[in-house]
Structures are given as structure tokens and as C-alpha cells.
C-alpha positions in Angstrom: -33.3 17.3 -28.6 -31.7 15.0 -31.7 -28.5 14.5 -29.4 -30.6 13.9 -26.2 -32.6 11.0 -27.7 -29.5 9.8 -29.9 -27.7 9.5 -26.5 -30.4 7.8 -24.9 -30.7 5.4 -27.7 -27.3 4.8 -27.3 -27.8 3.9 -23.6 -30.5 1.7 -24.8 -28.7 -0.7 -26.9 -25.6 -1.0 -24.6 -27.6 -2.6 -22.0 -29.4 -4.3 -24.4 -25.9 -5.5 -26.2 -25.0 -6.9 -22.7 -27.8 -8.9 -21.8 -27.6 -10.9 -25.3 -24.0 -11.3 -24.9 -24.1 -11.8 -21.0 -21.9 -14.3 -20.3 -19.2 -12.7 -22.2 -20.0 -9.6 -20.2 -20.4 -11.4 -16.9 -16.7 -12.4 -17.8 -15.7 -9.3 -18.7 -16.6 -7.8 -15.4 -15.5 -10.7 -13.0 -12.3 -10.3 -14.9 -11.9 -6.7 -14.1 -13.0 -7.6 -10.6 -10.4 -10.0 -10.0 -7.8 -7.4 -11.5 -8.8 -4.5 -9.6 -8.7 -6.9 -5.8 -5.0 -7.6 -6.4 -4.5 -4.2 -7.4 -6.2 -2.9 -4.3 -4.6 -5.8 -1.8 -1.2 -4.8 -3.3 -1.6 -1.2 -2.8 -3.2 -1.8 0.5 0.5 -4.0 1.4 2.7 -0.9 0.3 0.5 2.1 1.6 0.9 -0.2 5.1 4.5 -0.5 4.5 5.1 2.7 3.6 4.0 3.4 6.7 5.1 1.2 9.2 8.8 1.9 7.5 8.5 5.2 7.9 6.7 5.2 11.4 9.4 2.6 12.4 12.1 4.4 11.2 10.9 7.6 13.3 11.4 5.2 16.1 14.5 3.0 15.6 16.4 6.3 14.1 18.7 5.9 17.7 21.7 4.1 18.9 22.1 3.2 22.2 25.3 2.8 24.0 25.4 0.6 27.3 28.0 2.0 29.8 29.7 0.0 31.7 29.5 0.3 35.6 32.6 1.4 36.3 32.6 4.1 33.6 33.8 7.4 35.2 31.7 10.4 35.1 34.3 12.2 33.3 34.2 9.7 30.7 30.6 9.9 30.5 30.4 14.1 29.8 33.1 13.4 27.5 31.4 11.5 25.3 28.0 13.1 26.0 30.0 16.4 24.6 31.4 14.8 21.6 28.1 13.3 20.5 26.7 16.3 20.9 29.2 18.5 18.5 28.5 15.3 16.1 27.0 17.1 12.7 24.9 14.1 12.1 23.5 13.7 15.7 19.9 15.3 16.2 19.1 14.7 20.2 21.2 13.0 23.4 19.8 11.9 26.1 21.6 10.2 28.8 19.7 7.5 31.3 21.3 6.8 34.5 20.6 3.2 36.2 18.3 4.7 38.6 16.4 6.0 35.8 16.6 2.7 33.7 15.3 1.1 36.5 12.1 3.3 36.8 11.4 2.8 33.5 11.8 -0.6 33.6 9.3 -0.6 36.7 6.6 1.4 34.7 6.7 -0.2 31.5 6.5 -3.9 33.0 4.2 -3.4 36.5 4.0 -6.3 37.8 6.8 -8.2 36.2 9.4 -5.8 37.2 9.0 -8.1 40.5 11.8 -10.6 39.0 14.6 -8.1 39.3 14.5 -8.5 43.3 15.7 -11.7 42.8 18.8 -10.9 41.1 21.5 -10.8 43.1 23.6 -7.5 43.4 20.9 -5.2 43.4 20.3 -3.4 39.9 21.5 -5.1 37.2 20.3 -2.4 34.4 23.1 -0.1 32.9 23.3 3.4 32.5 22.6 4.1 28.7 23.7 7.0 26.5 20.5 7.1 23.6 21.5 9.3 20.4 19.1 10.0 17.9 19.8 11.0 14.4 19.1 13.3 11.9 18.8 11.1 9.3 18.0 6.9 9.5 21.3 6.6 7.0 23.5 8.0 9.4 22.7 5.6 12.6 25.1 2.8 11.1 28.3 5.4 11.3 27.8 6.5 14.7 27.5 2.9 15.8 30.5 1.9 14.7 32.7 5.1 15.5 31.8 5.1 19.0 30.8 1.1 20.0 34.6 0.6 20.7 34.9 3.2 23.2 36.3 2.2 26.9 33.1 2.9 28.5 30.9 1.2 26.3 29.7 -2.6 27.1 27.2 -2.6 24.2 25.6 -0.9 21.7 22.0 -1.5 20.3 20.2 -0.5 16.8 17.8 -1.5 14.6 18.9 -0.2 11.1 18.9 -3.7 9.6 15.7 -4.5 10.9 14.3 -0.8 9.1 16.3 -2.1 5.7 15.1 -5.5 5.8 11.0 -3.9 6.0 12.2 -1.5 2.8 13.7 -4.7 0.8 10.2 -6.7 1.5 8.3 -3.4 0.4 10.0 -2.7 -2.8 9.6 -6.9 -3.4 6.0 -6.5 -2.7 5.5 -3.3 -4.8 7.7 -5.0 -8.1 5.6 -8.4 -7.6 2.7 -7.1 -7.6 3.2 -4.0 -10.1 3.7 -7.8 -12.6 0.8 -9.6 -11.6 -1.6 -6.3 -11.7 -0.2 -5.7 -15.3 -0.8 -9.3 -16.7 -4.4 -9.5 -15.1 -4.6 -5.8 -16.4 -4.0 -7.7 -20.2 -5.9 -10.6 -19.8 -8.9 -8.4 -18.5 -8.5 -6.3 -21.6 -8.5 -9.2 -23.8 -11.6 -10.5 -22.5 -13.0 -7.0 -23.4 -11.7 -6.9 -26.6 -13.4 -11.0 -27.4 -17.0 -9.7 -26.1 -17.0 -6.5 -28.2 -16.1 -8.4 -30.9 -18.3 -11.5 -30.1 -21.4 -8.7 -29.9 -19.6 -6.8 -32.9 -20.3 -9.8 -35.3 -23.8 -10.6 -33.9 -24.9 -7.4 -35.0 -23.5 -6.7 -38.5 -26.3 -6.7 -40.2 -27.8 -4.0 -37.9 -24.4 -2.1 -38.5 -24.6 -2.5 -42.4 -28.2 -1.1 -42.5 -27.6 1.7 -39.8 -24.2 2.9 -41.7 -26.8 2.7 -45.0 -28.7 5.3 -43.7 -26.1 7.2 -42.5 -25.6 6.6 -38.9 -22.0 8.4 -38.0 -19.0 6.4 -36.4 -19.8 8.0 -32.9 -23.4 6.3 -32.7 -22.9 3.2 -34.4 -19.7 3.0 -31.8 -21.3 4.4 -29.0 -23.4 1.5 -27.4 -19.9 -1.0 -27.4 -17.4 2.0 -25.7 -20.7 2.5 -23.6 -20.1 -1.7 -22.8 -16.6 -1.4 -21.5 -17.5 1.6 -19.2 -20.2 0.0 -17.7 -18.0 -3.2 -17.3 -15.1 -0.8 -15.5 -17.9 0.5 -13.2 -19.0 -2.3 -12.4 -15.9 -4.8 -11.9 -14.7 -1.7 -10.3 -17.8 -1.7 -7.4 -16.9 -5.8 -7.3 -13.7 -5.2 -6.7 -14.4 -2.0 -4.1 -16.3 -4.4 -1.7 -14.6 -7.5 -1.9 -11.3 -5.6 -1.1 -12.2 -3.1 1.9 -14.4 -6.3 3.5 -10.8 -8.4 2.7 -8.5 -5.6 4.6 -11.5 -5.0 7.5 -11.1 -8.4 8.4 -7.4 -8.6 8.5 -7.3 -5.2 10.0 -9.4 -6.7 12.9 -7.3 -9.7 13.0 -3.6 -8.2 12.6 -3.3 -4.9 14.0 -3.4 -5.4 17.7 -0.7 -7.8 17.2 1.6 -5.3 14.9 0.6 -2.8 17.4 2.0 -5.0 20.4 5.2 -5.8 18.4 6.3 -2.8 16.6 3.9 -0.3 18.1 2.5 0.8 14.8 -1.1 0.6 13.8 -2.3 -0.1 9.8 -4.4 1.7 8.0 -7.9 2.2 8.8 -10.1 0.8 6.1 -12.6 3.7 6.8 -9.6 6.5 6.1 -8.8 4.7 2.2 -13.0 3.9 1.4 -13.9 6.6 -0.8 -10.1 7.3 -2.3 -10.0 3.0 -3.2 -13.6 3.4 -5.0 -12.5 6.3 -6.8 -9.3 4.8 -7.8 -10.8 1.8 -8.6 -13.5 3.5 -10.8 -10.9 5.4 -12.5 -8.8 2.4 -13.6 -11.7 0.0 -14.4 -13.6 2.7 -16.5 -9.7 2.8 -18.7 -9.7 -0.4 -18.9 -13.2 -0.9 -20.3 -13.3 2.2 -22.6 -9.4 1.4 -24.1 -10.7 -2.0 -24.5 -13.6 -1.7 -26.2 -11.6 1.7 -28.3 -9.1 -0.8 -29.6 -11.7 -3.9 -30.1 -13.8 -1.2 -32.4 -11.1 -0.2 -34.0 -10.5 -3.3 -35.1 -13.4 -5.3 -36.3 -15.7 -2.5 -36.7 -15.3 -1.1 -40.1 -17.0 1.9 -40.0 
């Protein structure tokens, strides 16, 4: 029963430490808050390019060769063979012209109309399509074969793949730097309001360590502080973020969908892991801010 009612009392003066001292704690929160949103938009901009690199990658893991019309069919089995005994290609798959222009007639309705007017019938090529079994390889098997007889071009997007990993890892070092300064300046402000409520109550500490409170309860209420600031700048943060990403989600992923054909994250998939992560970090931020501000000035 002593420990119950010890902890309680605890409980007690925390809140009551940050009402008198509420401006420092308002700060103290905001700041964590403010921390904890460019965390979460950061991670939010590398879990979604994680994703569309990889998804993307799935998808532009292929070369295709354009044959030219007068390639003979000999040619063609030829070089459908040696791709085929290639130890790096996964899949071939060979498109006739007919067959490009089917596709072409199904995937633009409508629109497919302005081929009629070209003269000579069906300009679309017969295409040889080799898919890897690994992204690095695509660049090797581009340039062996591009210079073949029968080949008129070659198409394949591994620069385009690169060029989404170079903005990812820019993103994820950027933002790893700003997270970890806010992550300092928020433990600062922690460290100023403990102490700020530290020195309003030093008589109250001399006459309690008099009687012969222990370290534990005359620290208690002020590691108590920084947790509730972490929970709290932590929920902020929580909301602000997912109602940030909902509204961009609405506003950007029909248009990466049209472009690349990969969709984002849903913000109802990442709710509960972003609070708990959130929670996680702001509750270390406030208790390691207030350990180390204790620590320091409290001389118990």
C-alpha cells in the first residue's frame, strides 16, 4: 500500500509540476511535436520510395529489342535461343507486329484510331522483351546485344530505377540530419524546463531529502514530466502527420499511379505502427531528457 500511494503521489506532483511551469512544458511538447512530424514525413518519403523503387524495379527489370522489318526469322530464333541460354536472363518473350498492334489497340481504345492514318499500314515493330534475374544485370545485356543486325533499337529504364535510389538515399541522409538536430534541440528544451521546475522547488527538495525521501521519489515526478511530454508531443505529432500524408495521398497517388503505375502507401496500413513508433521515441526523448537534466542539477 506505501508504494501504491507513494506512486500516486508521484503522479500527483508531475502534473502539478507542469501546470506551474506550463509554458516551459507547452514548449517542451510542441518541440517534440515538431520533431516527431519531420521524423514521420521523412519516413513516410523513404517507406514510399522504398517501394515504388522496388515496385518499379519489378517492372523496368527488361530490355527490349526493336527488330527491324526486314529481320529474317532465322535471325530472330537465333537470338531468341541465345537469350535464352543467357545465365543472367530470367523470361523471353517475343511480340510479333500483329501482336504489338493488338496491344496497342487495347491499351489506347479510342486513340489507336491515329494509326490508320499512317501510311504503309503498321508502323509498330516486332519486339524481343528479356527480363532479368537481377535489375544489375539489365545494363550488360543491353549493350551486348543492341548492336546486333536485326536490332533497330533497344529500350530500358535502369537509369531511370538508379536515379529514384540516388533521390531516396538523399532523402533518407537529409532527413536522418534534420531529425537528429530537432532530436537535440527538443532534448534541450527538456533539460531547461526540468531544471527551470528543478530550482523552483528546492526548498521542497531540501525538506523532503530531510526527512528521508529516496532519490527514486524525489526524482520521480520530473522523469514522470518528460514521459508525459513524449506521450504527448508524440499524439501531436501522430495527428498532424497521418492528416499531412491523407491529404497528399488523396492529392498525389492517382497521378503516380497514372505515371509509373505504382500506388503509395495507405495512411490506414502505417496508423497504429506511426503511433507506436512515435510513442516509443517521444517517451526516450522525454525520460533521457529529464535522466540527464536530474542528473545534473538535482543533487540528491
Amino acid at each position: 500500500m506505501k508504494i501504491i500511494r507513494q506512486f500516486f503521489n508521484i503522479v500527483k506532483e508531475s502534473f502539478s509540476g507542469i501546470w506551474r511551469n506550463r509554458t516551459m512544458s507547452f514548449t517542451s511538447i510542441i518541440s517534440i511535436a515538431a520533431m516527431l512530424t519531420l521524423f514521420g514525413v521523412v519516413m513516410l518519403m523513404i517507406l514510399n520510395l522504398n517501394g515504388m523503387v522496388y515496385q518499379t524495379g519489378e517492372k523496368l527489370d527488361k530490355v527490349v529489342f526493336f527488330l527491324k522489318d526486314d529481320a529474317s526469322p532465322i535471325d530472330v530464333n537465333a537470338f531468341i535461343d541465345e537469350l535464352h541460354n543467357n545465365k543472367k536472363v530470367k523470361k523471353v518473350s517475343y511480340v510479333s507486329r500483329e501482336e504489338a498492334l493488338k496491344e496497342f489497340k487495347e491499351d489506347f481504345g479510342e486513340k489507336s484510331k491515329i494509326l490508320e492514318n499512317i501510311p504503309g499500314g503498321n508502323p509498330l515493330p516486332a519486339s524481343i522483351t528479356v527480363e532479368m534475374k537481377e535489375l544489375s544485370y539489365g545494363k550488360e545485356v543491353e549493350d551486348k546485344y543492341k548492336s546486333l543486325p536485326i536490332v533497330e533499337d533497344c529500350n530500358y529504364y535502369y537509369d531511370f530505377v538508379t536515379q529514384m535510389m540516388k533521390v531516396q538515399n538523399g532523402v533518407k541522409y537529409v532527413g536522418a540530419g534534420i531529425v537528429l538536430i530537432l532530436v537535440l534541440v527538443s532534448v534541450l528544451i527538456i533539460h531547461n524546463t526540468i531544471r527551470i521546475a528543478i530550482s523552483n522547488r528546492r526548498k521542497e527538495i531540501s525538506i523532503m531529502k530531510y526527512l528521508g525521501a529516496t532519490n527514486t521519489y524525489i526524482r520521480g515526478p520530473f522523469l514522470i514530466n518528460g514521459i508525459i511530454f513524449g506521450i504527448m508531443g508524440a499524439l501531436i505529432a501522430g495527428f498532424i502527420t497521418l492528416k499531412l500524408y491523407e491529404i497528399l495521398f488523396d492529392r498525389l497517388n492517382p497521378q503516380i499511379c497514372d505515371i509509373i503505375n505504382v500506388d503509395m502507401i495507405s495512411a490506414l496500413s502505417i496508423r497504429v505502427d506511426l503511433y507506436i513508433i512515435f510513442v516509443c521515441i517521444g517517451v526516450g526523448i522525454g525520460f533521457f531528457g529529464s535522466l540527464f537534466s536530474t542528473k545534473k542539477f538535482l543533487d540528491v
